[in-house]
PDB file of C-alpha atoms in Angstrom:
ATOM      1  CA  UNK A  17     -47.695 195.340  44.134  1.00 58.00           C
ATOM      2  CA  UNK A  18     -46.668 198.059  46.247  1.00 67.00           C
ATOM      3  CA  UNK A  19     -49.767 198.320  48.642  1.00 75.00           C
ATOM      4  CA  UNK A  20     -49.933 202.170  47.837  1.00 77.00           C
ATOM      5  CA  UNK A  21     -53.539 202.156  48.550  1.00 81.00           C
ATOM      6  CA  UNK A  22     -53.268 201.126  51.754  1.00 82.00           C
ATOM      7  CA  UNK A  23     -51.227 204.394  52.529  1.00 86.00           C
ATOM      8  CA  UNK A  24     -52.903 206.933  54.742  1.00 89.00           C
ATOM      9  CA  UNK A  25     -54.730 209.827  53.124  1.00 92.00           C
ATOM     10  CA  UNK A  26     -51.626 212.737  55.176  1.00 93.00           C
ATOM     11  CA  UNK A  27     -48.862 210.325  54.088  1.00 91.00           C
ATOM     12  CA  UNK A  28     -49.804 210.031  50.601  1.00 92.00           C
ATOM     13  CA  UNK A  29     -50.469 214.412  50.903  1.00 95.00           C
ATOM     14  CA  UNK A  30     -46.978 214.670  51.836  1.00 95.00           C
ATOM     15  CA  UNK A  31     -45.636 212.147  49.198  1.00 94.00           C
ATOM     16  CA  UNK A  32     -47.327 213.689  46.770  1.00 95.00           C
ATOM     17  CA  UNK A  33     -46.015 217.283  47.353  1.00 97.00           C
ATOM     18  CA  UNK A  34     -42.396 216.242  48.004  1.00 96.00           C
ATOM     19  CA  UNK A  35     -42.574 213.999  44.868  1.00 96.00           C
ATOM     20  CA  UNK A  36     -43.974 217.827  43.060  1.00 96.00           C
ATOM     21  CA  UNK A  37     -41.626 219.875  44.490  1.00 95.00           C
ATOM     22  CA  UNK A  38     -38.748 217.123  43.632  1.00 94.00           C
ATOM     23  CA  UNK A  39     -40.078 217.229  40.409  1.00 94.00           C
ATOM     24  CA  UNK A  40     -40.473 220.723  39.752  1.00 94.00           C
ATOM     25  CA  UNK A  41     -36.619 221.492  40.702  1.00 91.00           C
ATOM     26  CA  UNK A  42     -35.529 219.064  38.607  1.00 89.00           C
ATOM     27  CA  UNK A  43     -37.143 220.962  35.920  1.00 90.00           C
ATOM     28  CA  UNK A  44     -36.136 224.454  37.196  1.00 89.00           C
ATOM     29  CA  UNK A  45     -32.520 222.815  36.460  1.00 86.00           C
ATOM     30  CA  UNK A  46     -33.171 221.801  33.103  1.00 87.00           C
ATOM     31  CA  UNK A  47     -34.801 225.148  32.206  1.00 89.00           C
ATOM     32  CA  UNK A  48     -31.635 226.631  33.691  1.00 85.00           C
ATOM     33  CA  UNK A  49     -29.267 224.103  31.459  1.00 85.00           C
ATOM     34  CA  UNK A  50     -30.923 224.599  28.140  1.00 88.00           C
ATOM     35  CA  UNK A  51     -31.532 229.129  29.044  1.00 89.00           C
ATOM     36  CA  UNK A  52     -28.093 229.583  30.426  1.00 87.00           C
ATOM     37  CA  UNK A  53     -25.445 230.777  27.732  1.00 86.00           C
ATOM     38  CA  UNK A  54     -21.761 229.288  28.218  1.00 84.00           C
ATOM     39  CA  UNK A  55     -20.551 226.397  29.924  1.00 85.00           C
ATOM     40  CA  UNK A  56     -19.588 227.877  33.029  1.00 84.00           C
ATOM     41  CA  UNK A  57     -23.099 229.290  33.728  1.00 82.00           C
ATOM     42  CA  UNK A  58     -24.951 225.787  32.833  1.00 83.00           C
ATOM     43  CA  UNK A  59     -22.720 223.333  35.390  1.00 81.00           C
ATOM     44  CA  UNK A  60     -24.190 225.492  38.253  1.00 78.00           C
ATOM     45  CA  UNK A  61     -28.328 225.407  37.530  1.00 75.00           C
ATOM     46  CA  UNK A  62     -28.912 221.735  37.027  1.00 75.00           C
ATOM     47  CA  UNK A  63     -26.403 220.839  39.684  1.00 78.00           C
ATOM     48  CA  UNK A  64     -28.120 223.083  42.126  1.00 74.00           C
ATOM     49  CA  UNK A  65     -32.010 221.821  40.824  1.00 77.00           C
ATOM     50  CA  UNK A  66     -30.915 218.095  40.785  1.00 77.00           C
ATOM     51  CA  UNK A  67     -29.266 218.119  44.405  1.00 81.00           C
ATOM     52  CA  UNK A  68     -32.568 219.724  46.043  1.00 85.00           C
ATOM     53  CA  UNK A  69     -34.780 217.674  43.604  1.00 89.00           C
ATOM     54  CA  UNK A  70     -33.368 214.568  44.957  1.00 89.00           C
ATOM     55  CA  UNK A  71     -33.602 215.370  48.440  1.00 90.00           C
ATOM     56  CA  UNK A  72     -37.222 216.135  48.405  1.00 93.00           C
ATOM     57  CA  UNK A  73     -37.729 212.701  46.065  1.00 93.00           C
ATOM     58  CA  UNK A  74     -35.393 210.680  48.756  1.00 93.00           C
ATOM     59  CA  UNK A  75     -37.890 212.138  51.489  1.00 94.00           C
ATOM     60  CA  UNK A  76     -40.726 211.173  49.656  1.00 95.00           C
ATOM     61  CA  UNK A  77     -39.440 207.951  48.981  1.00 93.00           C
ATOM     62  CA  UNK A  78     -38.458 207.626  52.958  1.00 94.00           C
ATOM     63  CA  UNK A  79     -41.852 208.624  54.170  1.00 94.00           C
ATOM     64  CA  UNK A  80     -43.971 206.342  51.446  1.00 93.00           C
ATOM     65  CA  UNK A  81     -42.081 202.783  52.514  1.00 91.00           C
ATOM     66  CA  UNK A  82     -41.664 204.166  56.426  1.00 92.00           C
ATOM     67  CA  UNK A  83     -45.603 204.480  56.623  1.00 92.00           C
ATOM     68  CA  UNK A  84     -45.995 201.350  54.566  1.00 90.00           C
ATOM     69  CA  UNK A  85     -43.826 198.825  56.405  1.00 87.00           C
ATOM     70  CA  UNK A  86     -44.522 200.487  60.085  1.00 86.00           C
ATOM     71  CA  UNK A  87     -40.666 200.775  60.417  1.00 89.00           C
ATOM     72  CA  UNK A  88     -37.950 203.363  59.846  1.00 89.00           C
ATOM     73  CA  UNK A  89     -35.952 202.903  56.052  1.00 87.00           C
ATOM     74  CA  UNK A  90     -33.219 205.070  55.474  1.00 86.00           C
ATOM     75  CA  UNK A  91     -31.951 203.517  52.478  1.00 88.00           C
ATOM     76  CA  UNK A  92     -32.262 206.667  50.737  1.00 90.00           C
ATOM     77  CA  UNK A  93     -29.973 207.987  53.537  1.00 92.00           C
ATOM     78  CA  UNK A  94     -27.371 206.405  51.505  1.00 93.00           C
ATOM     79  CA  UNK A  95     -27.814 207.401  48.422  1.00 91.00           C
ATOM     80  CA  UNK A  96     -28.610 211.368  49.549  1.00 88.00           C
ATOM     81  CA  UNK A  97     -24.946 211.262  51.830  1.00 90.00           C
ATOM     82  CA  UNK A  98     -23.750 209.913  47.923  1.00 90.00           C
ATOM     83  CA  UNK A  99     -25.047 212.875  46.218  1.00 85.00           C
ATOM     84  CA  UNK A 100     -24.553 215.465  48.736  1.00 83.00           C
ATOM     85  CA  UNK A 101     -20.654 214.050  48.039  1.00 87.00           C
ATOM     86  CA  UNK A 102     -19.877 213.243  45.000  1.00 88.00           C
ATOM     87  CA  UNK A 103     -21.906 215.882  43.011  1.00 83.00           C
ATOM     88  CA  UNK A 104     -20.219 219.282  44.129  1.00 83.00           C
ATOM     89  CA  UNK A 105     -16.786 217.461  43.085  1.00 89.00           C
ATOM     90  CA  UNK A 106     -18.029 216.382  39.775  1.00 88.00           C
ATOM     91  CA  UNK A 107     -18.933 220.293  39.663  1.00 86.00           C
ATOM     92  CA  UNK A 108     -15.514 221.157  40.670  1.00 89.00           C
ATOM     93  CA  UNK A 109     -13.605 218.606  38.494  1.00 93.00           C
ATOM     94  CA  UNK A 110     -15.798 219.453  35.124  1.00 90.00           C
ATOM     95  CA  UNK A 111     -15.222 223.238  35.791  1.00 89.00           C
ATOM     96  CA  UNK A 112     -11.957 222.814  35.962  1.00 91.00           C
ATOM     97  CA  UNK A 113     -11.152 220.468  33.200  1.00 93.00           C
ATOM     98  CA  UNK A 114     -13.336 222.956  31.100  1.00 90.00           C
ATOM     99  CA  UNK A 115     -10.828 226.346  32.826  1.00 90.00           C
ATOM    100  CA  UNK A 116      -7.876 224.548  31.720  1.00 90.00           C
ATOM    101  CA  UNK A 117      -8.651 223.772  28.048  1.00 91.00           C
ATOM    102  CA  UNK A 118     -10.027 227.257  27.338  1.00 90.00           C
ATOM    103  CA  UNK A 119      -7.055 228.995  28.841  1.00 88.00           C
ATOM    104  CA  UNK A 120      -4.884 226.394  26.773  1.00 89.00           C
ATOM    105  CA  UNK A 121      -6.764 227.740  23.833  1.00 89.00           C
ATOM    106  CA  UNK A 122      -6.626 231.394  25.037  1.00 83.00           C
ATOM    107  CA  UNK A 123     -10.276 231.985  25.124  1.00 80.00           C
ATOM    108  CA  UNK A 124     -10.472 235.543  25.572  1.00 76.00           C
ATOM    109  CA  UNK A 125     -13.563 234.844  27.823  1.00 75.00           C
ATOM    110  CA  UNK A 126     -11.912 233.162  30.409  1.00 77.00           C
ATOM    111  CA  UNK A 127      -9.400 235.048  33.095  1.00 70.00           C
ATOM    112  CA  UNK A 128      -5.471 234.333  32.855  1.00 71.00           C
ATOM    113  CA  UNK A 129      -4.174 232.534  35.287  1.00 71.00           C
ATOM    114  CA  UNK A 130      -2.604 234.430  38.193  1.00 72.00           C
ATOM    115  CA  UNK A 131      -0.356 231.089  38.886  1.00 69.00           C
ATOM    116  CA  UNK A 132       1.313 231.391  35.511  1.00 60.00           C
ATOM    117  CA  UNK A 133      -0.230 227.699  35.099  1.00 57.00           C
ATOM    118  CA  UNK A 134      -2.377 226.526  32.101  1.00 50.00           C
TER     119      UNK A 134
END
């Protein structure tokens, strides 16, 4: 269905190792989600394996249908620019969601404020 065998023997190289490498960050991130210890340590491994893991599978996925249908497609553009976005604030919003409850709770393991807030 998708004509892969018609893909050249250096395109289907490169695929592969992007697809690998996409691959094996993803799973460096999940390692680093189920090793890490506390919440604040766990937001920062998968989101940094998953970012990088995508890019290399958007590439591969760019290459693969670029050599197949002889013309540029940068959908994946699209949904790499959404990542690259909306991940790091996700990050950022979950972090701090997380900050303000402990300090609400007075977790001893999280800094006072130096605002006076929360």
């Amino acid at each position: 269905m998708t004509h892969a065998e018609s893909l050249p023997g250096w395109a289907a190289i490169l695929v592969s190792l992007l697809l690998l490498l996409g691959a094996g960050l993803g799973l460096v991130g999940a390692i680093g989600l189920l090793r890490l210890r506390n919440f604040y340590e766990r937001v920062h491994a998968p989101t940094l394996g998953t970012t990088l893991g995508i890019g290399s599978i958007l590439l591969a996925s760019m290459l693969f249908f670029t050599v197949l249908q002889a013309r540029p497609v940068l959908h994946e553009v699209l949904i790499g620019v959404f990542m690259v976005l909306t991940t790091p604030v996700t990050l950022m919003l979950l972090a701090r969601a997380a900050l303000y409850r402990d300090r609400r709770e007075g977790s001893a393991e999280v800094p006072r404020s130096t605002t006076g807030e929360g």
